[in-house]
mmCIF file of C-alpha atoms in Angstrom:
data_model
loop_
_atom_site.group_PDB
_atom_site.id
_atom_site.type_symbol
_atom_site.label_atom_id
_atom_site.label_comp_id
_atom_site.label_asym_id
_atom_site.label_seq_id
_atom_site.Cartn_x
_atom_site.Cartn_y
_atom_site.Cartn_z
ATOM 1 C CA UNK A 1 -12.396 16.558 -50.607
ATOM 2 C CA UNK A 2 -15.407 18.998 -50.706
ATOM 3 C CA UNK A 3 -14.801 19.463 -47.168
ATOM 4 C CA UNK A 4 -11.438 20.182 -47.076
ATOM 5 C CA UNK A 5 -10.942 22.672 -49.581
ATOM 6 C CA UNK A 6 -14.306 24.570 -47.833
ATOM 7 C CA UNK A 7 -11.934 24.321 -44.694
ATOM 8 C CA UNK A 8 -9.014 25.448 -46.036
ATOM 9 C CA UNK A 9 -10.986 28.755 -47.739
ATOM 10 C CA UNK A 10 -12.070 29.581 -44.495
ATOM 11 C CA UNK A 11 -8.972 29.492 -42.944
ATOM 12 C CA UNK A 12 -7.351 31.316 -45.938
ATOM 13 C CA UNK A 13 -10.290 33.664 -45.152
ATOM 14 C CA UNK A 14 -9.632 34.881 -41.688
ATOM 15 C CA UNK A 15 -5.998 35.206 -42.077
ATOM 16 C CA UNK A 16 -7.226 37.360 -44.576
ATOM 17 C CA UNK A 17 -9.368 39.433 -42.671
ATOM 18 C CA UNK A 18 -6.960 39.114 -39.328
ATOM 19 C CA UNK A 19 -3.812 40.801 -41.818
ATOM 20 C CA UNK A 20 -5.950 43.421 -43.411
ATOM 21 C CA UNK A 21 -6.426 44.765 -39.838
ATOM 22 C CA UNK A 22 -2.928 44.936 -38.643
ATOM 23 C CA UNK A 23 -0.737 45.426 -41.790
ATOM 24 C CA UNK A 24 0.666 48.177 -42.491
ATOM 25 C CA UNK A 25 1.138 49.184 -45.965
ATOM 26 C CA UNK A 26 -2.357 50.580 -46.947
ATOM 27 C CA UNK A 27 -1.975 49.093 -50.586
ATOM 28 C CA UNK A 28 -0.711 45.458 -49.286
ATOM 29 C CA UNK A 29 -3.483 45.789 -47.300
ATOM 30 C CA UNK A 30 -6.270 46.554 -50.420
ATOM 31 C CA UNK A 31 -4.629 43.682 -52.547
ATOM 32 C CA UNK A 32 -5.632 41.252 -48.974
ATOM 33 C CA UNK A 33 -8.873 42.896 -48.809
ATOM 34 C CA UNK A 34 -9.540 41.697 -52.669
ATOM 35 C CA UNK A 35 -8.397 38.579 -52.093
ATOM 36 C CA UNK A 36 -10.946 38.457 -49.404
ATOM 37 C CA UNK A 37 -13.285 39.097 -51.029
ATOM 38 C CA UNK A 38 -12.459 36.802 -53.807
ATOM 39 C CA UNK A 39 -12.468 33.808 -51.610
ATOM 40 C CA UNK A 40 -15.602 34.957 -50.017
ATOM 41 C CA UNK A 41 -17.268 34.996 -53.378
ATOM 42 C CA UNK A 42 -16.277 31.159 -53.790
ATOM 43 C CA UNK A 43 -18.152 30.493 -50.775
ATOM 44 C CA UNK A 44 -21.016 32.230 -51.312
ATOM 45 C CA UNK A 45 -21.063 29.901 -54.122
ATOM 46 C CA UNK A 46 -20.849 26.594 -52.791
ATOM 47 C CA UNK A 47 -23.382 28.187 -50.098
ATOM 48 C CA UNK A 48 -25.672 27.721 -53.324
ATOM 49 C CA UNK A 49 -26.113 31.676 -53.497
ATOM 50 C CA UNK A 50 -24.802 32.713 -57.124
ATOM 51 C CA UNK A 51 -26.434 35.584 -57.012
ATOM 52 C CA UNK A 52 -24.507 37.103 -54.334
ATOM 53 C CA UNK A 53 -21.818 35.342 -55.286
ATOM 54 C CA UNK A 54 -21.718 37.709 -58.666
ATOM 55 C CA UNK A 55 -22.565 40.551 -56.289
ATOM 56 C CA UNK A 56 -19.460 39.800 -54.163
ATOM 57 C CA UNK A 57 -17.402 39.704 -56.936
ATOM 58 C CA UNK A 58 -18.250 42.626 -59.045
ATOM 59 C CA UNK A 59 -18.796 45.188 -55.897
ATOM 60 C CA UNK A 60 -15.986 43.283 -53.963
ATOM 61 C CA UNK A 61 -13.166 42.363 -55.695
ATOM 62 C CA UNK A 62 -13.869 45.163 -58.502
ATOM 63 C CA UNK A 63 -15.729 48.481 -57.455
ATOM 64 C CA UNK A 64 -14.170 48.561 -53.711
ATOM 65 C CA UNK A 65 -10.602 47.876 -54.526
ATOM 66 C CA UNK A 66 -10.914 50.764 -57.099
ATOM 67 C CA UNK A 67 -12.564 53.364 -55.196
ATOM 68 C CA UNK A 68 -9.916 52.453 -51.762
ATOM 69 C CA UNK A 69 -7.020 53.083 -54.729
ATOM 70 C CA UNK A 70 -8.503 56.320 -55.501
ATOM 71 C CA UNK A 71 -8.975 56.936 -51.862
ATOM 72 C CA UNK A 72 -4.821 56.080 -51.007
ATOM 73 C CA UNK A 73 -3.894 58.279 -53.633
ATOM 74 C CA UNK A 74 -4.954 61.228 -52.161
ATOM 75 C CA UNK A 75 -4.219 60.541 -48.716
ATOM 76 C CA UNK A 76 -0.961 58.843 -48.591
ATOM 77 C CA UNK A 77 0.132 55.164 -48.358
ATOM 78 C CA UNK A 78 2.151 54.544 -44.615
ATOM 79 C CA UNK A 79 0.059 53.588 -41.998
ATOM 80 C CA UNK A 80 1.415 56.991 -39.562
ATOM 81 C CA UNK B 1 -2.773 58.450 -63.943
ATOM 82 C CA UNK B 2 -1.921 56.143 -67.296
ATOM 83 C CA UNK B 3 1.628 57.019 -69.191
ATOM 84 C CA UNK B 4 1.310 57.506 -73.373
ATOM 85 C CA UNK B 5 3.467 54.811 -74.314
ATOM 86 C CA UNK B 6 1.914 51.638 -71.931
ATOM 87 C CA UNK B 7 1.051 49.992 -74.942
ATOM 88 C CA UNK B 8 -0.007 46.405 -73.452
ATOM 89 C CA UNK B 9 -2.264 47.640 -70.785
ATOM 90 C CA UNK B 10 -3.916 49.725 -72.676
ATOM 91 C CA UNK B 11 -4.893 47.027 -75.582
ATOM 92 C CA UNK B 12 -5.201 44.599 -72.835
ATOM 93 C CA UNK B 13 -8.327 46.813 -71.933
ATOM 94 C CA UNK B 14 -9.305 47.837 -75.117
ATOM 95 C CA UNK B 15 -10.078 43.835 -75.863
ATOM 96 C CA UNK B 16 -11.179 43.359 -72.194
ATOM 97 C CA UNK B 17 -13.692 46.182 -72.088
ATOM 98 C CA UNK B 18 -16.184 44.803 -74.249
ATOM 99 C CA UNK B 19 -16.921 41.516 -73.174
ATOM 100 C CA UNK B 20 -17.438 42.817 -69.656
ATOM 101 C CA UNK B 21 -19.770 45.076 -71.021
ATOM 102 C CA UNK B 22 -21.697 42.062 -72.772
ATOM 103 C CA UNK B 23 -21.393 40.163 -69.571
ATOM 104 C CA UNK B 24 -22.834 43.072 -67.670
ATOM 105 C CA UNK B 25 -25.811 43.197 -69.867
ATOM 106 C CA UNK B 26 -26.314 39.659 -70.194
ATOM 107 C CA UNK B 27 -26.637 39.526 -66.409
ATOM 108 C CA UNK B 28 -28.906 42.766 -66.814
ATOM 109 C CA UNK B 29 -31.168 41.117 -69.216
ATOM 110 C CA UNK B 30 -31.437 37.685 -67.984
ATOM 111 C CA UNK B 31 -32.161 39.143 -64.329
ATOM 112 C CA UNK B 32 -35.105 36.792 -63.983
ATOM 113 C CA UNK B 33 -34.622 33.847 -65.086
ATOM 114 C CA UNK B 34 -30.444 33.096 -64.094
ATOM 115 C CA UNK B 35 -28.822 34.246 -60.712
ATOM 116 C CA UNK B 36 -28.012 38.371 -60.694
ATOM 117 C CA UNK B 37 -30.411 41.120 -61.755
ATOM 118 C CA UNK B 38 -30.027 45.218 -61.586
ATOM 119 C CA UNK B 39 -27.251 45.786 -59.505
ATOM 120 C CA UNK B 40 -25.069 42.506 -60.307
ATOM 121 C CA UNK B 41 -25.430 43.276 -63.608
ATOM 122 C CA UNK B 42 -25.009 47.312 -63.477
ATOM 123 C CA UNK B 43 -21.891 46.890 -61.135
ATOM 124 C CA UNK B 44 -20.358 44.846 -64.119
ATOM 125 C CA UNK B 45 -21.314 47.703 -66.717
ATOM 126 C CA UNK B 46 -20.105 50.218 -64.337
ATOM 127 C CA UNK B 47 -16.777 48.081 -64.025
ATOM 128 C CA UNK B 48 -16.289 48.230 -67.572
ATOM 129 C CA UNK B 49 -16.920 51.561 -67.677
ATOM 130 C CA UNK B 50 -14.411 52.522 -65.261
ATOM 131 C CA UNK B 51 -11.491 50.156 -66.870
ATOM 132 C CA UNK B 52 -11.935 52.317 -69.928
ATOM 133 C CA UNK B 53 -11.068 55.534 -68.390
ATOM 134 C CA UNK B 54 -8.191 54.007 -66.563
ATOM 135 C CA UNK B 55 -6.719 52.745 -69.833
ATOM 136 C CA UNK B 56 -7.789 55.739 -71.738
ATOM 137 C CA UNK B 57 -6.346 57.813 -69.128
ATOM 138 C CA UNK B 58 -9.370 60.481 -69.714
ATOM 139 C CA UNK B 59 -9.686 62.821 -67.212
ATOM 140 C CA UNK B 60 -11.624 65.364 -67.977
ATOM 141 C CA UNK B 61 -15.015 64.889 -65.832
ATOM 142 C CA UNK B 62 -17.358 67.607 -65.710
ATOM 143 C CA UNK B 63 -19.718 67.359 -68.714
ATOM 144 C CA UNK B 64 -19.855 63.571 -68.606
ATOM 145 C CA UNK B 65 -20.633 63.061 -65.192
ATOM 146 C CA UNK B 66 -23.999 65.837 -65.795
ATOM 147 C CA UNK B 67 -24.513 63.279 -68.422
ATOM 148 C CA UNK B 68 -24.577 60.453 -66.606
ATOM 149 C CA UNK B 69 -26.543 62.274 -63.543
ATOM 150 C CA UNK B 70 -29.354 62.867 -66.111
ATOM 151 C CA UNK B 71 -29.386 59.129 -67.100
ATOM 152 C CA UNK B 72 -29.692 57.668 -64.051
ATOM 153 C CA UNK B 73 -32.144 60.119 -62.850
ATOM 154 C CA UNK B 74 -34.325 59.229 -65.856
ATOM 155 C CA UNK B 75 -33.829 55.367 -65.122
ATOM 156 C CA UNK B 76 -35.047 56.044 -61.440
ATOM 157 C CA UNK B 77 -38.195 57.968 -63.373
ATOM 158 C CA UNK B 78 -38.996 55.037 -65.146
ATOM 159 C CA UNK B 79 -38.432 52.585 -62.540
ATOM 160 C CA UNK B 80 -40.744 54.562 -60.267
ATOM 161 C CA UNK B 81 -43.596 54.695 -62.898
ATOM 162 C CA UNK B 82 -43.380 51.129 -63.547
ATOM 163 C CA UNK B 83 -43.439 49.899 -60.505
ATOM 164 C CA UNK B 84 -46.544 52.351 -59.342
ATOM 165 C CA UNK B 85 -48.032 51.058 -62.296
ATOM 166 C CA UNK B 86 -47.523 47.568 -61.436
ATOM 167 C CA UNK B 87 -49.026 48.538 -57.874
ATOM 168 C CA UNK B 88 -52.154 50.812 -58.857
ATOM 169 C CA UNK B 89 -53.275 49.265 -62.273
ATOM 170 C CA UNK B 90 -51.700 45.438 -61.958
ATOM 171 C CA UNK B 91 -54.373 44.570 -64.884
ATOM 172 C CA UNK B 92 -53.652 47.188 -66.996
ATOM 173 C CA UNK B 93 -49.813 46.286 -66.608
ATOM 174 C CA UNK B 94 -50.194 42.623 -67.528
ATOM 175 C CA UNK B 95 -52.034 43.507 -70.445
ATOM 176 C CA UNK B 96 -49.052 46.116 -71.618
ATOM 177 C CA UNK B 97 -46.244 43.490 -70.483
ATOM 178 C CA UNK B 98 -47.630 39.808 -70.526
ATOM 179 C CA UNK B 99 -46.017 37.619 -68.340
ATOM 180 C CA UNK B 100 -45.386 35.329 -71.189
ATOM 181 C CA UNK B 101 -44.233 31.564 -70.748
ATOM 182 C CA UNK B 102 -41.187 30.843 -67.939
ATOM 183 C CA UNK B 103 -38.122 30.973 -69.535
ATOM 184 C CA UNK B 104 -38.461 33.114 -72.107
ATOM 185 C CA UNK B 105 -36.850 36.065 -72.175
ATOM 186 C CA UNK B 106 -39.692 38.639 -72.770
ATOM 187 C CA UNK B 107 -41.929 37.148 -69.657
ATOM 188 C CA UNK B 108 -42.115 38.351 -66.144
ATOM 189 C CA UNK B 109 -44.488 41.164 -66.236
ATOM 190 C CA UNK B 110 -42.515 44.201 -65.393
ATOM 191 C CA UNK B 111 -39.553 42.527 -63.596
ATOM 192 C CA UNK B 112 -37.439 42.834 -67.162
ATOM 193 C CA UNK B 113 -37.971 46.832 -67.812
ATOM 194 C CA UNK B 114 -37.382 46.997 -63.841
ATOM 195 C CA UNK B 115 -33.706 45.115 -64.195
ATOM 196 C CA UNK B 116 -33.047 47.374 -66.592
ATOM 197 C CA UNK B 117 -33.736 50.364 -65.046
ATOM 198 C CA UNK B 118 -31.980 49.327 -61.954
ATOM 199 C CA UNK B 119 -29.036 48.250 -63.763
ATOM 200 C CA UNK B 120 -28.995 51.976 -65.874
ATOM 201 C CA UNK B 121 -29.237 53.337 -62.487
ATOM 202 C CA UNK B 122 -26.555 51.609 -60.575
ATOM 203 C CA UNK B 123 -24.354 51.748 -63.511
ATOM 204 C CA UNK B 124 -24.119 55.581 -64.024
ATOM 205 C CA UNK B 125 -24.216 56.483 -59.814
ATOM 206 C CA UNK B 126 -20.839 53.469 -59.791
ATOM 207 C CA UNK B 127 -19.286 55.721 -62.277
ATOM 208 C CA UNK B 128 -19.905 58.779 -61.234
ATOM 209 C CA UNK B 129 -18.441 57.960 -57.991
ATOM 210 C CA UNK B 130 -15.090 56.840 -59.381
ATOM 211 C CA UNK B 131 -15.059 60.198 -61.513
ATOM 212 C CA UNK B 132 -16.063 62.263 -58.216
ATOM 213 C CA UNK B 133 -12.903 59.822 -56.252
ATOM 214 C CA UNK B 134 -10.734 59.695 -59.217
ATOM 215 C CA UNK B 135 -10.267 63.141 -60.311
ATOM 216 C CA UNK B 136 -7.600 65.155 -59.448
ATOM 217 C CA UNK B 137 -7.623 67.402 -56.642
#
């Protein structure tokens, strides 16, 4: 069971990181980064690393996804 | 950024805020003895910080952002005395912050007053780099 839900983050994970790279919308592509980063945070954990499991999900899921917002809004949202 | 009348998001943060502030300096405080430390902990704070003036929808910047410069240059001050301190004089240190018995939370030497400097530090420089991102052009 432990096994395949670790499998089946990991898979969620590099769809993850595959769509970030070649969706369009910048703020689809933000809310997939978090999400990322979210999941990667789980993993960290059952990697029995907490502390950068915390890390991950403060500077991740919280500070990044806030300062890329701030970033979009003053540059524009389409990708060209 | 935030309209006047968006009356659930705004008390949604003003109960939220808070207890991620707590959390932040829970994480702060019990740096050495449960997993996080400094920067877990001051990224928290900082997150807290920064959900406040989204909900608030505060934007003027310019004196609070001097203010928060000056605190977290005064937290790297202190963390760079301590630990030089700790370094130079490691007996006079342990006399002025015992390492006490594991667990507690006042033990650890110097690693408590260093959390907390890092997390003061880490904090203020998160914050002031949403102000510098968020304000308007």
């Amino acid at each position: 069971m432990s096994v395949l839900f670790e499998v089946s983050l990991l898979t969620f994970l590099i769809v993850c990181a595959i769509m970030v790279a070649f969706i369009k919308d910048m703020m689809a592509a933000i809310v997939i980064f978090a999400s990322y980063s979210l999941v990667m945070a789980m993993l960290w954990q059952m990697l029995d690393a907490p502390d950068i499991a915390i890390t991950e999900a403060a500077v991740g899921a919280g500070l990044t996804t806030i300062l890329f917002i701030g970033a979009i809004k003053k540059t524009g949202r389409a990708k060209k | 950024m935030i309209e006047d009348n968006d009356i659930i998001l705004k008390q949604a943060a003003r109960v939220l805020t808070p207890f991620i502030l707590i959390y932040g300096i829970y994480i702060t405080f019990h740096g050495h003895l449960t997993p996080g430390g400094g920067f877990s902990g001051g990224t928290v704070i900082a997150s807290s910080l920064i959900l406040n003036r989204i909900s608030s929808g505060n934007r003027g910047s310019g004196p609070e952002i001097d203010r928060m410069m000056g605190i977290a240059s005064i937290a790297l001050v202190c963390y760079g005395l301590i630990k030089a301190m700790g370094t130079f004089f490691p007996d006079f240190t342990h006399r002025v912050l015992p390492r006490g018995i594991p667990g507690d939370l006042l033990s650890g030497g110097a690693i408590l007053p260093l959390n907390i400097a890092v997390g003061f530090v880490v904090a203020c420089v998160m914050y002031i780099f949403f102000c510098l991102i968020g304000e308007e052009a």
